[in-house]
PDB file of C-alpha atoms in Angstrom:
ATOM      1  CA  UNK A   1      81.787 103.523 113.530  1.00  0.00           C
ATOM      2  CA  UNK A   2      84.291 100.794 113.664  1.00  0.00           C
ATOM      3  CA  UNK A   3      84.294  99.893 109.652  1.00  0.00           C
ATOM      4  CA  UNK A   4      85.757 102.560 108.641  1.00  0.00           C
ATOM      5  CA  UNK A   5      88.991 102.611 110.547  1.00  0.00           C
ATOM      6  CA  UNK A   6      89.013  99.388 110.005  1.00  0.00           C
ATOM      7  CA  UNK A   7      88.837  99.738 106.228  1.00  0.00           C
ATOM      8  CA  UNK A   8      91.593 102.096 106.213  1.00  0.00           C
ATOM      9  CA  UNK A   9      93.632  99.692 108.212  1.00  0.00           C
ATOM     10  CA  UNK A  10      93.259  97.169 105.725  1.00  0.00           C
ATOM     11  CA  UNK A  11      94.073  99.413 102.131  1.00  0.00           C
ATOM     12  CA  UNK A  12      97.616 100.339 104.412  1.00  0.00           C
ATOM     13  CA  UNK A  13      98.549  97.539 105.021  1.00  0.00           C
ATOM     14  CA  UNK A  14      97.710  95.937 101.416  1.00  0.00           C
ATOM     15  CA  UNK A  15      99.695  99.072  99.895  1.00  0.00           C
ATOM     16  CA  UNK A  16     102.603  98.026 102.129  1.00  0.00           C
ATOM     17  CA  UNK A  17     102.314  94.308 100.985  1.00  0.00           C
ATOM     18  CA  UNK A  18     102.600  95.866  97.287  1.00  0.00           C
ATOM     19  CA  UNK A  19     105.253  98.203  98.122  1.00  0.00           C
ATOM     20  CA  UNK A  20     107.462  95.907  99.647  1.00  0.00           C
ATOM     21  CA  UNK A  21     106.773  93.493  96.750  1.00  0.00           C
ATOM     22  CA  UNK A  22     107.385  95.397  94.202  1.00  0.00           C
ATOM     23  CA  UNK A  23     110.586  96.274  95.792  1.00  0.00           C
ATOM     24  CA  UNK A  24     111.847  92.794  96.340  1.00  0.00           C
ATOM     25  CA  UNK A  25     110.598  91.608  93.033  1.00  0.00           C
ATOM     26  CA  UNK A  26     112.633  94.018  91.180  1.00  0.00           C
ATOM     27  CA  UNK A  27     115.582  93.315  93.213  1.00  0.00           C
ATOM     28  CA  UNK A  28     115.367  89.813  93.114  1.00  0.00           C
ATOM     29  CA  UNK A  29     113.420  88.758  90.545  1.00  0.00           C
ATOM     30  CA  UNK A  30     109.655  86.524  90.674  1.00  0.00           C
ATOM     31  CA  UNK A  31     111.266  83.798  91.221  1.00  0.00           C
ATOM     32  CA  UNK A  32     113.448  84.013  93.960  1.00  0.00           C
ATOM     33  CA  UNK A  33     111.090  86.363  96.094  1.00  0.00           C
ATOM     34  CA  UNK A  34     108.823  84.537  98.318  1.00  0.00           C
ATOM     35  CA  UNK A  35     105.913  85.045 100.645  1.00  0.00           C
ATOM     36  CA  UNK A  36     107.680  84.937 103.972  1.00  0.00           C
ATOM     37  CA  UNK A  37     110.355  87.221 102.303  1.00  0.00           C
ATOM     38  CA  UNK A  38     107.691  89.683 101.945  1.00  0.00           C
ATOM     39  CA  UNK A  39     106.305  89.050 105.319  1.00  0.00           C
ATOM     40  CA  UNK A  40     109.635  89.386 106.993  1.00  0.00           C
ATOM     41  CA  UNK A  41     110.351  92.821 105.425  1.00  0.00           C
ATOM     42  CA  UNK A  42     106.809  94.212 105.909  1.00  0.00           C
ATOM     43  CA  UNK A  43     106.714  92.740 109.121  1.00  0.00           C
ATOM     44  CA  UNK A  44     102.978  91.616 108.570  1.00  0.00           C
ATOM     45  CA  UNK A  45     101.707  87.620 108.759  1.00  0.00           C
ATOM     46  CA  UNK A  46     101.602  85.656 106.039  1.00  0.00           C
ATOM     47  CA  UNK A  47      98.182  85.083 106.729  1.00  0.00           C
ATOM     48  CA  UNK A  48      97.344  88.358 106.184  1.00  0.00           C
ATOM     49  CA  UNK A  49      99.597  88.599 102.546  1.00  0.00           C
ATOM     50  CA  UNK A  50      97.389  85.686 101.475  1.00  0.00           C
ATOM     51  CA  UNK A  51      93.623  87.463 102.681  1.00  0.00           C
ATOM     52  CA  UNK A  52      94.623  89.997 100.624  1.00  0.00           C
ATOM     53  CA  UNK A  53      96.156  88.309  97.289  1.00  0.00           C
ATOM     54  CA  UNK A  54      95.504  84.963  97.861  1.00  0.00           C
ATOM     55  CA  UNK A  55      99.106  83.709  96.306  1.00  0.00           C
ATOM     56  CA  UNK A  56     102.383  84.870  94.746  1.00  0.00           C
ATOM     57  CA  UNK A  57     100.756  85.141  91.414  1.00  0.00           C
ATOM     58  CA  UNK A  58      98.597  87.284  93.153  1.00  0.00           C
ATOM     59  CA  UNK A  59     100.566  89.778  94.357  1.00  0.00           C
ATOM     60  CA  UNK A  60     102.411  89.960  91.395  1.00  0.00           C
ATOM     61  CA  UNK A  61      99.237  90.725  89.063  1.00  0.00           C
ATOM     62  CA  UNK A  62      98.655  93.513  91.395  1.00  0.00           C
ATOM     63  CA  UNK A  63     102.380  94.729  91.822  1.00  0.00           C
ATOM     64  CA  UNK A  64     102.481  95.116  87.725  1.00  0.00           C
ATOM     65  CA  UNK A  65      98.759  96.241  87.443  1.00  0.00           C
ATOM     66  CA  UNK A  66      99.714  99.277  89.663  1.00  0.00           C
ATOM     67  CA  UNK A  67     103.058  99.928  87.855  1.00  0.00           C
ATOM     68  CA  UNK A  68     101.652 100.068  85.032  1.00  0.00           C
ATOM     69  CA  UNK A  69      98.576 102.054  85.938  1.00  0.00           C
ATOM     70  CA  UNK A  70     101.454 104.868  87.571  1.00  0.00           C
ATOM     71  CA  UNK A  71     103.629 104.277  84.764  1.00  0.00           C
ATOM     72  CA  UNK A  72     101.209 105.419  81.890  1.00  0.00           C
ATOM     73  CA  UNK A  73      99.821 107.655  84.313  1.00  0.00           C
ATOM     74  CA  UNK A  74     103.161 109.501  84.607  1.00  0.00           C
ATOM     75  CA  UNK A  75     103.784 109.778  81.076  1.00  0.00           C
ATOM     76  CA  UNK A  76     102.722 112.693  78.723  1.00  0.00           C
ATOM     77  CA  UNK A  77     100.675 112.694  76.054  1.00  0.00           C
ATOM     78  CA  UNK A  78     101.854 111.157  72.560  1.00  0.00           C
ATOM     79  CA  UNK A  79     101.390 114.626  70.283  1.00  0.00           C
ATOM     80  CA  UNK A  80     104.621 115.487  70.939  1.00  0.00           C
ATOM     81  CA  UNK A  81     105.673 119.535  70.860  1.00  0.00           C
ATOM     82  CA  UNK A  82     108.311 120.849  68.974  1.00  0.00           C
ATOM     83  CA  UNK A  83     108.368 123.167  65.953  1.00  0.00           C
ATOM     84  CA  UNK A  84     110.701 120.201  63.645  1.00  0.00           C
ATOM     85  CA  UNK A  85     112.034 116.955  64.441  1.00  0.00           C
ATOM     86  CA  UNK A  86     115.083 118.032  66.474  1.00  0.00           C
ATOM     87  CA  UNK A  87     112.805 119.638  69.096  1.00  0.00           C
ATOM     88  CA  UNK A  88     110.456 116.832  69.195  1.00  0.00           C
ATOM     89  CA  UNK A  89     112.848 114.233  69.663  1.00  0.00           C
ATOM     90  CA  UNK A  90     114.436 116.267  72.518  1.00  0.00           C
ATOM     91  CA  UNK A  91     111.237 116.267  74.271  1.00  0.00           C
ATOM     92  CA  UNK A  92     110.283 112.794  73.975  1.00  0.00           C
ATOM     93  CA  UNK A  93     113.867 111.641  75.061  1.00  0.00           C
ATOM     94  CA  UNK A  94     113.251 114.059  78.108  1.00  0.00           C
ATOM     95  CA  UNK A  95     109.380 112.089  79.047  1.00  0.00           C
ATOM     96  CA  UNK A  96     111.073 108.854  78.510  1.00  0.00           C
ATOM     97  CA  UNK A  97     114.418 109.515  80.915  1.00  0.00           C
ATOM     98  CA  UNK A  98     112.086 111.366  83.415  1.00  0.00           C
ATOM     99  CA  UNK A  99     109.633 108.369  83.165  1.00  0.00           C
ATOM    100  CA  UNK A 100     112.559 105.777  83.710  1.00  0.00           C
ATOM    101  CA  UNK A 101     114.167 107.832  86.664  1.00  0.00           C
ATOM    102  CA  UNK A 102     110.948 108.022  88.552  1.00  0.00           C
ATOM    103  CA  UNK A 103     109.825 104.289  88.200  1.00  0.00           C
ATOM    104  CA  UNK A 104     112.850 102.266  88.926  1.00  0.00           C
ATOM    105  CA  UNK A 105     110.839  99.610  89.786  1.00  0.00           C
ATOM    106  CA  UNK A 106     108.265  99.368  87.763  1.00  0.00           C
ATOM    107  CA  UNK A 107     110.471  99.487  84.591  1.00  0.00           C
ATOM    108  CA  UNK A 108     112.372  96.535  86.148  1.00  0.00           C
ATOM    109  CA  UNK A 109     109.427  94.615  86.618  1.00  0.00           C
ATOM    110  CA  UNK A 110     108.278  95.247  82.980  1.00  0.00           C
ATOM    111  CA  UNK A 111     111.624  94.680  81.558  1.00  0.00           C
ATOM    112  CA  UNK A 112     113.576  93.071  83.187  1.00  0.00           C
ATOM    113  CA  UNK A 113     111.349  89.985  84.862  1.00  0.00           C
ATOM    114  CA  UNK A 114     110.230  89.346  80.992  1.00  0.00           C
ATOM    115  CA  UNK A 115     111.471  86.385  81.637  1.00  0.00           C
ATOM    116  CA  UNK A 116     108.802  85.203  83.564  1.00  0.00           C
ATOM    117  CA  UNK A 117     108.755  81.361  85.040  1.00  0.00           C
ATOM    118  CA  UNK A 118     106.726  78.793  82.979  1.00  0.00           C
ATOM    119  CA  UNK A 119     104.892  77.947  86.353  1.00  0.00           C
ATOM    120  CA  UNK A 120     103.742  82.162  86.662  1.00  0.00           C
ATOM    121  CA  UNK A 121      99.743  81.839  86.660  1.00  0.00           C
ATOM    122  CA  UNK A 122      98.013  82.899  82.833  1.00  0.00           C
ATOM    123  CA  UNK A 123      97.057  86.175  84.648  1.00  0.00           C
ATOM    124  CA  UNK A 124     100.214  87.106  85.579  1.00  0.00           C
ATOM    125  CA  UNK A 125     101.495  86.579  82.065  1.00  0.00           C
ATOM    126  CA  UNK A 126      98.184  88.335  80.978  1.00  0.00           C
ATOM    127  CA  UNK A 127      99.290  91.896  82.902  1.00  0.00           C
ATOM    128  CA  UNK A 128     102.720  91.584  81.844  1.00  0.00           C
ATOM    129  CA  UNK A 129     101.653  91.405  78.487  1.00  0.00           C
ATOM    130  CA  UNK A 130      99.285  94.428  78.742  1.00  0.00           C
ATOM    131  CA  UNK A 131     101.601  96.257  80.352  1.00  0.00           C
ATOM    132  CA  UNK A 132     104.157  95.792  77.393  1.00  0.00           C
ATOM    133  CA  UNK A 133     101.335  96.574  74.809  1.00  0.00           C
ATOM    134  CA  UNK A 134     100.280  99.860  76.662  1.00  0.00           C
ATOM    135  CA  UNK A 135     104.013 101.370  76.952  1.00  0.00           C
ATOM    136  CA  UNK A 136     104.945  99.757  73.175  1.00  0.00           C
ATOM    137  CA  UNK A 137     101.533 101.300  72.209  1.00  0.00           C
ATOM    138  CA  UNK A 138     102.406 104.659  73.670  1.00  0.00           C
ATOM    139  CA  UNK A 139     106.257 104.559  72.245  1.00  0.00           C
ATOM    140  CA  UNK A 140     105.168 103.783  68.633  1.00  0.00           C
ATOM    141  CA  UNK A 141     102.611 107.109  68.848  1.00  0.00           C
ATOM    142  CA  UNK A 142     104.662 109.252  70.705  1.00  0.00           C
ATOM    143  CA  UNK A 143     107.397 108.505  68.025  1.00  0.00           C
ATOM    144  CA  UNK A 144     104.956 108.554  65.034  1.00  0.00           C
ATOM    145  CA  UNK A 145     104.356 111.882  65.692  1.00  0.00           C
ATOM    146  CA  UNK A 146     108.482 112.691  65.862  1.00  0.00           C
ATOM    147  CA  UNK A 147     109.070 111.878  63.114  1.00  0.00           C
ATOM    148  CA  UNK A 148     105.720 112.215  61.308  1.00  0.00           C
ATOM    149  CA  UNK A 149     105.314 108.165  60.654  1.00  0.00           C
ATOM    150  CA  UNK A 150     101.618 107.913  60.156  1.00  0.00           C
ATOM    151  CA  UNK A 151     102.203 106.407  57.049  1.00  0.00           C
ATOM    152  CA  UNK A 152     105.079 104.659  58.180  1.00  0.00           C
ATOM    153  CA  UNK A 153     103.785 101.824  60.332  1.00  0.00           C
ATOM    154  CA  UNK A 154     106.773  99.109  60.033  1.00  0.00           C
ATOM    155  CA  UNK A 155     109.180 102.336  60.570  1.00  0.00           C
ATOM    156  CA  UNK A 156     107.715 103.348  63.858  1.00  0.00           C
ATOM    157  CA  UNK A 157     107.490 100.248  65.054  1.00  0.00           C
ATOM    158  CA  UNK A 158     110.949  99.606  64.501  1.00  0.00           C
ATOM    159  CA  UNK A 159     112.242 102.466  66.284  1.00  0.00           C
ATOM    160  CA  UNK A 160     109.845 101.645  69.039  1.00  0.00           C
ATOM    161  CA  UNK A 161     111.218  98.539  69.627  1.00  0.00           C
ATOM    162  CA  UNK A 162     114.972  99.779  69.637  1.00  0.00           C
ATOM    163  CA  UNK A 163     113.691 102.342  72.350  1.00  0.00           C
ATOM    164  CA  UNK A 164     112.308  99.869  74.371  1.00  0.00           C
ATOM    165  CA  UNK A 165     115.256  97.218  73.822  1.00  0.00           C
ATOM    166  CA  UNK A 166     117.822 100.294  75.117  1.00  0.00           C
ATOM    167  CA  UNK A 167     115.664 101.201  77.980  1.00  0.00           C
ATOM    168  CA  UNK A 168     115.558  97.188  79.251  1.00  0.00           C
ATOM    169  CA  UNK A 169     119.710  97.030  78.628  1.00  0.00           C
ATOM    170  CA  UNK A 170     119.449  99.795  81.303  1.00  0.00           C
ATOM    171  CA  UNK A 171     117.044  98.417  83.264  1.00  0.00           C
ATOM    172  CA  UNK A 172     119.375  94.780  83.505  1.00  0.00           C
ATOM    173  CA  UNK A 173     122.279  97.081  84.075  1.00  0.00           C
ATOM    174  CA  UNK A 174     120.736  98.798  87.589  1.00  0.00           C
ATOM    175  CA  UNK A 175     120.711  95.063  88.903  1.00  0.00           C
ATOM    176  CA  UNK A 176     124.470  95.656  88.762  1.00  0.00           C
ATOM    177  CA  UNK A 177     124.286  99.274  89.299  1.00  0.00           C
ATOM    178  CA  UNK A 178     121.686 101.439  90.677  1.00  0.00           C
ATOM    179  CA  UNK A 179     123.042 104.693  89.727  1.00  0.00           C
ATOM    180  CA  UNK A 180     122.557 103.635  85.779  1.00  0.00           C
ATOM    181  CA  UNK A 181     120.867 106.429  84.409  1.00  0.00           C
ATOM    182  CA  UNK A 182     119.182 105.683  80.270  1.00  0.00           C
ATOM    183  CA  UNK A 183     121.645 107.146  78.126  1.00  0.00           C
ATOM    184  CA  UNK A 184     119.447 109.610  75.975  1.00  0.00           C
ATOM    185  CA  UNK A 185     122.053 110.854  74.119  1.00  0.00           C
ATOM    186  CA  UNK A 186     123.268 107.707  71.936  1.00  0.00           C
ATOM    187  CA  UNK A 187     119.693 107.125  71.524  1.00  0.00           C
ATOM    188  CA  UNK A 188     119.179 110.194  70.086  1.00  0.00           C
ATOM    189  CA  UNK A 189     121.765 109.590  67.462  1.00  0.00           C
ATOM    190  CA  UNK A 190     120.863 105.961  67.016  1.00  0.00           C
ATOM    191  CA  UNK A 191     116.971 107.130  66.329  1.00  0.00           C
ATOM    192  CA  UNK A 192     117.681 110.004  63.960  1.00  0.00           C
ATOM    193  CA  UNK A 193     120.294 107.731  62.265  1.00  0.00           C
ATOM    194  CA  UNK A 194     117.403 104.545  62.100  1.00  0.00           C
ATOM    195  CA  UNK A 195     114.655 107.359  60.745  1.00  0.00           C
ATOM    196  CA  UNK A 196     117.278 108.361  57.812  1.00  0.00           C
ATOM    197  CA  UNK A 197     118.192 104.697  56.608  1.00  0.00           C
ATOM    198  CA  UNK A 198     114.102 104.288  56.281  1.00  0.00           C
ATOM    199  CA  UNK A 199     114.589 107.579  54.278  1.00  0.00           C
ATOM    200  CA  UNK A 200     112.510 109.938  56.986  1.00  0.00           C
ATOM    201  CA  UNK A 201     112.614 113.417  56.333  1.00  0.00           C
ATOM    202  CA  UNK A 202     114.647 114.870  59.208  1.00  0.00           C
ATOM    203  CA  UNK A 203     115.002 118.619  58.526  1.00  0.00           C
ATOM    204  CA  UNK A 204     118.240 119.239  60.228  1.00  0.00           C
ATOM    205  CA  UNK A 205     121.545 120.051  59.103  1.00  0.00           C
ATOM    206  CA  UNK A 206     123.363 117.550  61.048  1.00  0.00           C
ATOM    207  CA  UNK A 207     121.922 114.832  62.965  1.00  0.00           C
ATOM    208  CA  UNK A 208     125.717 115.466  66.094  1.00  0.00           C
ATOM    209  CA  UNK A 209     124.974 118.873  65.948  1.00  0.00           C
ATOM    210  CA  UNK A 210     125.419 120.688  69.581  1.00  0.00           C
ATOM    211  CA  UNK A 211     122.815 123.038  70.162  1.00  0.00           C
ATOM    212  CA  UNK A 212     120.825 124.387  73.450  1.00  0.00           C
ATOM    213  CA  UNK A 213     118.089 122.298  74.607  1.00  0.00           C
ATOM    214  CA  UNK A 214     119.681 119.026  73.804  1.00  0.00           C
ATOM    215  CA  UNK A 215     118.813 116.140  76.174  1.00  0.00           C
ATOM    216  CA  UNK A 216     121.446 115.656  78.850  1.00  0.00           C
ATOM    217  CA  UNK A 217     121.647 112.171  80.339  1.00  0.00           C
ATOM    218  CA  UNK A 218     121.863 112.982  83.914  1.00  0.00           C
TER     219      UNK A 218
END
């Protein structure tokens, strides 16, 4: 009768290890967050950190592998709706804001601790890695089917990586400020102006027109 309670004694306190984790990892960094940092603000032992991670690599494979895992988990799926390319746009802008404002953290800990240690363990470079590839995987779809790329390979790719690259400048910038919010707007006009130097079909008459619907940044 006792295993139970016990059980659920242990998964709370190993989701508070991770919580607090993944909160002082994005505020600090990898580096500079340590073990009896993490005890001190979760008020549990080391000991018990280590029984359930068994290092700081640890906890960080697990901190990313459940970012990720609620990160792709929050965001829609890549066929896009929208009758033309305006519309489509608008509403991937919209997932990828939404997804940013409601993952602070874990879009810090993807982007912004790329710059991960030489001593990090090969697993934790491994889930940072697959976390990239999943949300670079996802962008590069989701955008394919914006701007109707699935011929275009080297096209979607590049606007998937200037995406990405504008979502980590925001990302470093919450460091500084946590009320940075992902500019959708200049993105917009950066993508639609990126799709027409490839030569991309836009259908629009203008790609600064100011019609209803349009993304708003906050």
């Amino acid at each position: 009768m006792t295993e139970a309670p016990a059980h659920d004694r242990g998964m709370r306190s190993r989701d508070l290890i991770l919580d607090t984790a993944t909160e002082l990892m994005s505020l600090h960094g990898y580096a500079a967050t340590s073990i009896s940092m993490i005890s001190a603000a979760c008020n549990l032992p080391a000991s018990s950190i280590y029984w359930h991670f068994g290092s700081k690599d640890g906890i960080y494979v697990a901190v990313l592998e459940r970012a990720r895992i609620a990160l792709l988990a929050a965001l829609p799926p890549v066929e896009v709706p929208g009758a033309d390319v305006a519309q489509r746009l608008d509403n991937f802008l919209k997932a990828v804001r939404d997804g940013f404002q409601r993952h602070p953290h874990g879009l810090k800990l993807l982007l912004g601790l790329g710059m991960l240690q030489q001593n990090a363990s090969t697993a934790a470079v491994a889930e940072l890695h697959h976390y990239r590839d999943a949300l670079t995987a996802w962008t590069q779809d989701s955008l394919s089917v914006v701007f109707d790329l699935s011929d275009r390979p080297e096209v979607r790719q590049e606007l998937a990586r200037f995406t990405l690259r504008t979502a980590s400048g925001t990302a470093i910038a919450r460091w500084f400020d946590p009320t940075t919010a992902l500019e959708t707007e200049p993105l917009r006009v950066a993508l639609l102006a990126l799709a027409a130097h490839h030569g991309v079909p836009l259908g629009m008459a203008s790609t600064a027109d100011s019609r209803p619907g349009r993304v708003a940044n906050r």
